[in-house]
XYZ file of N, CA and C in Angstrom:
369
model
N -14.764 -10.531 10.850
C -14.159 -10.402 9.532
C -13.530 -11.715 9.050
N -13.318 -12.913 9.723
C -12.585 -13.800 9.296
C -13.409 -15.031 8.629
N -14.404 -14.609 8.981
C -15.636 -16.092 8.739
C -16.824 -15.054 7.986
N -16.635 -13.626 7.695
C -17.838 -13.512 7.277
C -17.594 -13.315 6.169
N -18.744 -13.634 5.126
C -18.896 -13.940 3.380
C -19.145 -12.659 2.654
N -19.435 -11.408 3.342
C -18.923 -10.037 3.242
C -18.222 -9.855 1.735
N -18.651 -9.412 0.549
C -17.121 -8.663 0.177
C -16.366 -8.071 0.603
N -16.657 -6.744 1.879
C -16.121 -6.356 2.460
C -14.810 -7.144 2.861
N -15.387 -7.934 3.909
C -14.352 -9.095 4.574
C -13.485 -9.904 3.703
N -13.822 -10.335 2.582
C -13.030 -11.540 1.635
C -12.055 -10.319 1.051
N -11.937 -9.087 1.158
C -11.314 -8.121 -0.180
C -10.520 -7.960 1.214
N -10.593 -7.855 2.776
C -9.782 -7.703 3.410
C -9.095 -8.579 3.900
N -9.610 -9.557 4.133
C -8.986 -10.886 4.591
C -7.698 -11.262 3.093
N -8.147 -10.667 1.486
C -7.328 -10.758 0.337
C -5.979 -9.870 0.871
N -6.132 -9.046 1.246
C -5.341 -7.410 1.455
C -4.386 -8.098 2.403
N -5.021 -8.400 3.807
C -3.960 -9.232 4.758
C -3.020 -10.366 4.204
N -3.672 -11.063 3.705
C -2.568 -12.274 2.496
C -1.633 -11.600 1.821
N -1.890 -10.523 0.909
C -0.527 -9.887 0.506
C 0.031 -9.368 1.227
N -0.328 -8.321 2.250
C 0.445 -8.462 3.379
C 1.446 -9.048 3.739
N 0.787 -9.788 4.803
C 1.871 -10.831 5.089
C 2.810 -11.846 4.002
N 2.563 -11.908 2.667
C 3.370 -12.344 1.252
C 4.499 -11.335 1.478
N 4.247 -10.064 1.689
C 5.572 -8.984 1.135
C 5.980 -8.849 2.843
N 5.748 -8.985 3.997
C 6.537 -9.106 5.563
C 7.509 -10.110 5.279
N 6.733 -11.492 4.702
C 7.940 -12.739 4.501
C 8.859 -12.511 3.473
N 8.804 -11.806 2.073
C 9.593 -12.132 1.055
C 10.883 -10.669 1.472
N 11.550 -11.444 1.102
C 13.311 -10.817 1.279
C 13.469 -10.198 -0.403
N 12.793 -10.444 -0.778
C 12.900 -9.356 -2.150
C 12.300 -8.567 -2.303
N 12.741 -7.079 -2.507
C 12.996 -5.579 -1.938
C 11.362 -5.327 -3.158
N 11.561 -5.496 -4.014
C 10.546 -5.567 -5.476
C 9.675 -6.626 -5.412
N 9.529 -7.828 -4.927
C 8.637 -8.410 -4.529
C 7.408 -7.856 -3.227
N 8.112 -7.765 -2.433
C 7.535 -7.130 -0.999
C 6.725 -5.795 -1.721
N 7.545 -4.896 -2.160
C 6.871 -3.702 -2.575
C 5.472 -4.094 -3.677
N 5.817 -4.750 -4.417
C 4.731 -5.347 -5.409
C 3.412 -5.615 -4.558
N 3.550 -6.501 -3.660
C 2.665 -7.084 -2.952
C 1.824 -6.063 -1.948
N 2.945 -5.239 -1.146
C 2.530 -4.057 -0.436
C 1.732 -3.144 -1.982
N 1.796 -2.858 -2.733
C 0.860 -1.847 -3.142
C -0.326 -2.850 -4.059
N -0.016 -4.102 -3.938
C -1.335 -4.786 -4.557
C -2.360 -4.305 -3.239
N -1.743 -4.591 -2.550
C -2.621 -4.937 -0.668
C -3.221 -3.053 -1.049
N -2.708 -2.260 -1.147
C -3.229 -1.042 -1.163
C -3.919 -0.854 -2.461
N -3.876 -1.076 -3.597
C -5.248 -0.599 -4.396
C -6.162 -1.755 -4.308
N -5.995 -2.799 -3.830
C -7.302 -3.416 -3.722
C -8.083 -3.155 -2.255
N -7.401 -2.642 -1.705
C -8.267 -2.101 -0.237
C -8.557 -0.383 -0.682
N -8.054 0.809 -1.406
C -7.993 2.095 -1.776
C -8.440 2.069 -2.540
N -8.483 1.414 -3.899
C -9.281 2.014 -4.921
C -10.332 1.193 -5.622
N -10.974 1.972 -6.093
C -12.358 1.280 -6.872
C -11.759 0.720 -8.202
N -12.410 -0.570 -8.423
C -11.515 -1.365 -9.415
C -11.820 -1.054 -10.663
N -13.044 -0.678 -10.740
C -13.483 -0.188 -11.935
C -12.903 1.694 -12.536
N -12.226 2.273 -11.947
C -11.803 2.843 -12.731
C -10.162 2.853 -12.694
N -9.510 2.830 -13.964
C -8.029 2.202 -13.865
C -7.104 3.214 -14.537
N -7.816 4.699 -14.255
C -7.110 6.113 -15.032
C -6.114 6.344 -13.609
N -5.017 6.749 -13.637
C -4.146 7.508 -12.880
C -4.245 6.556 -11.115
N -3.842 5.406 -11.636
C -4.089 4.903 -10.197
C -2.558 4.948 -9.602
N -1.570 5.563 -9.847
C -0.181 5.882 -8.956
C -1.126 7.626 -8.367
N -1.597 7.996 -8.983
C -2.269 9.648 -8.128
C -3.000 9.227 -6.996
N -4.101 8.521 -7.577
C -5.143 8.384 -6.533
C -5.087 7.180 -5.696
N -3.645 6.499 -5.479
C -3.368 5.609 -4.684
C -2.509 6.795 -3.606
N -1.780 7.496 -4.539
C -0.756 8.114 -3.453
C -2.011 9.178 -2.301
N -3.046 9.823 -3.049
C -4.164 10.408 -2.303
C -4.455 9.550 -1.169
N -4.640 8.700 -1.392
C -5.747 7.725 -0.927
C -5.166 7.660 0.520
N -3.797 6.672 -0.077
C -2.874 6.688 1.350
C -2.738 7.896 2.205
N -2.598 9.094 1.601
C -2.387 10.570 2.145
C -3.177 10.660 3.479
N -4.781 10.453 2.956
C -5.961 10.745 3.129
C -6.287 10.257 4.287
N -5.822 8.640 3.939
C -6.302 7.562 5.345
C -5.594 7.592 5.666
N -4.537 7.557 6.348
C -3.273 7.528 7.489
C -2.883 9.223 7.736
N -2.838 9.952 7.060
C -2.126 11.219 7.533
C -2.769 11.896 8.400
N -2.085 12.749 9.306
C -2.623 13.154 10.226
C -2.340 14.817 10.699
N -2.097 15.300 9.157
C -1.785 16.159 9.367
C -1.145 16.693 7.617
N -1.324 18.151 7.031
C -1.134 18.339 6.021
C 0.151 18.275 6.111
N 1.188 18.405 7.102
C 2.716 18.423 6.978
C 2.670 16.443 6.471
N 1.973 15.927 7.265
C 2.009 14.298 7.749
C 1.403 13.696 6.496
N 0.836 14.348 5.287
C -0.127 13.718 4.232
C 0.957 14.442 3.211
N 1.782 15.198 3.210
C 3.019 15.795 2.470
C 4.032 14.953 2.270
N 4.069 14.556 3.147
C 5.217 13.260 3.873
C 5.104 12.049 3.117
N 3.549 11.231 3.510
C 3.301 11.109 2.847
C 3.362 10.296 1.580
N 2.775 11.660 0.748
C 2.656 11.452 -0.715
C 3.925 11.473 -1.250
N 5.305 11.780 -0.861
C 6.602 12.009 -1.387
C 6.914 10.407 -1.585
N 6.892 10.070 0.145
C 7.177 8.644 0.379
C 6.368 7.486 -0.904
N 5.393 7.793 -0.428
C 4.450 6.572 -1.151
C 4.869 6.754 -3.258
N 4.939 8.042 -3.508
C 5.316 8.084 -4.745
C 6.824 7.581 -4.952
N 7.609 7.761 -4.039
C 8.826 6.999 -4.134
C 9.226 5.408 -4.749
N 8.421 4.833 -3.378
C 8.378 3.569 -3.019
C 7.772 2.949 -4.563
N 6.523 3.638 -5.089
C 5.734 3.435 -5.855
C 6.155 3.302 -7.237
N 7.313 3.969 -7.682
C 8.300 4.132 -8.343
C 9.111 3.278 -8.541
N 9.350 2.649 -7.474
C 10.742 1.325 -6.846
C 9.825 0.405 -7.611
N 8.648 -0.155 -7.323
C 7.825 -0.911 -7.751
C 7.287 -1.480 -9.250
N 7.145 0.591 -9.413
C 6.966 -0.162 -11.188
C 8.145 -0.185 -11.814
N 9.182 0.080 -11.679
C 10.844 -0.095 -12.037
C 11.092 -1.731 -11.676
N 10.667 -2.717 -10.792
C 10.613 -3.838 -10.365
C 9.836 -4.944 -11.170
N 8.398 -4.134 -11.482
C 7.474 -5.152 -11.739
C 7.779 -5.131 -13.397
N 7.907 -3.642 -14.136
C 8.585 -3.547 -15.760
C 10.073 -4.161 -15.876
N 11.098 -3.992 -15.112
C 12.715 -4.484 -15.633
C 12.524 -5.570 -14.828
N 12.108 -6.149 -13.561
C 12.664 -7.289 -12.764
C 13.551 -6.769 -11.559
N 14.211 -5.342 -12.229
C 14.953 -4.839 -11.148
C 14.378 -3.812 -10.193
N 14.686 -3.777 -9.120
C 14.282 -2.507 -7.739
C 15.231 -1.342 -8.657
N 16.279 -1.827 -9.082
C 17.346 -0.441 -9.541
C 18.219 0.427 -7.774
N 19.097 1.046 -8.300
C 19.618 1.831 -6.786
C 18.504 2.194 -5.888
N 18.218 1.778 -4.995
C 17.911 2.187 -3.550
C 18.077 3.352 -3.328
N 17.275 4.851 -3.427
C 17.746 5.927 -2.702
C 17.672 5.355 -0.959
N 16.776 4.672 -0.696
C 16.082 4.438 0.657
C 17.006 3.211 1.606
N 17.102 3.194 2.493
C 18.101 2.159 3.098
C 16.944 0.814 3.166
N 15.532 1.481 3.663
C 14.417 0.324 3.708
C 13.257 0.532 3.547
N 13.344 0.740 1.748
C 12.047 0.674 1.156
C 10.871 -0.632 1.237
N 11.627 -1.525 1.406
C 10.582 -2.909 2.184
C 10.069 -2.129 3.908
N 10.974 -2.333 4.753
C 10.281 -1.622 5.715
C 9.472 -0.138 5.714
N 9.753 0.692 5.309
C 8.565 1.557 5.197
C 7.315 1.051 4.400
N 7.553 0.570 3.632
C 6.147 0.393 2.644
C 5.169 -0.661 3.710
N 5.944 -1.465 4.275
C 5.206 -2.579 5.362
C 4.361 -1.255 6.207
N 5.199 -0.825 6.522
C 4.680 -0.172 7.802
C 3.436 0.755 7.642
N 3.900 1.333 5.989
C 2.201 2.098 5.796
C 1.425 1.433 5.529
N 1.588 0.042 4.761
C 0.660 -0.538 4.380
C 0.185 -1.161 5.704
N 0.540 -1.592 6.636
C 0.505 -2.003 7.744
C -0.788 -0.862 8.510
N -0.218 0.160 8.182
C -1.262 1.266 8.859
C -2.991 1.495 8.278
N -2.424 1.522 7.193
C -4.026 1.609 6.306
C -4.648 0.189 6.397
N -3.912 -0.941 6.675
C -5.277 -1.802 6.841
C -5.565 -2.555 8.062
N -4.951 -1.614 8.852
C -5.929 -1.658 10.484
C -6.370 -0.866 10.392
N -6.520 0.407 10.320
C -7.237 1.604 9.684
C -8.848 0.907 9.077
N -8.408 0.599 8.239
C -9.689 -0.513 7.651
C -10.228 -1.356 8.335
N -9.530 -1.994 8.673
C -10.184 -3.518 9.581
C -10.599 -2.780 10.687
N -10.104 -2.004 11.368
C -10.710 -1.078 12.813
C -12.627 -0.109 12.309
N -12.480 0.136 11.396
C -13.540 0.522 10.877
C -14.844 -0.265 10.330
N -14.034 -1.460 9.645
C -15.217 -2.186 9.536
C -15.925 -3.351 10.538
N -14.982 -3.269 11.402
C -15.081 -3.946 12.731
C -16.585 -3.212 13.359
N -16.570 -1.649 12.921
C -17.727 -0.937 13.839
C -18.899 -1.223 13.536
């Protein structure tokens, strides 16, 4: 995946760069920004751009959950976080924190879905 000319590979090797952009940045709305760029450009098809907070929160559900209690979970979380984000990317501000570490959770799913990915296209 690191040398091959793949779209596959260049859209994941893209996904890992934001990644690791929102692990380093200490801003709560930055990080999150970056964490859900890294997820609709690895989750969704670019060409259609109707309801992509639904079928991002699916998506994530879908590929990481492991369980309908665990894809419940979830979709609460990811619509949360997702929320924090466009409140960030429209005012500038994250706004109150219900979450103590909405940067760390969002890492961590996003973290999950694209080894998830990279483990798959590895096969």
């Amino acid at each position: 995946l690191m040398t091959s000319t793949e779209d596959l590979a260049r859209e994941l090797r893209h996904a890992g760069a934001l990644l690791l952009r929102a692990g380093v940045s200490t801003d709560v709305g930055l990080a999150l920004t970056s964490c859900f760029m890294c997820l609709e450009g690895t989750l969704l098809d670019p060409a259609a751009t109707a309801n992509i907070q639904s079928r991002l929160i699916e998506a994530v559900a879908y590929r990481i959950g492991t369980s309908a209690a665990d894809r419940a979970k979830l979709r609460r979380e990811v619509k949360e976080l997702y929320n924090i984000r466009s409140r960030y990317v429209h005012t500038g501000d994250a706004g109150p924190l219900a979450w103590t570490s909405p940067r760390e959770r969002s890492l961590e799913i996003v973290s999950r879905v694209l080894r998830r990915e990279i483990e798959e296209a590895a096969l």
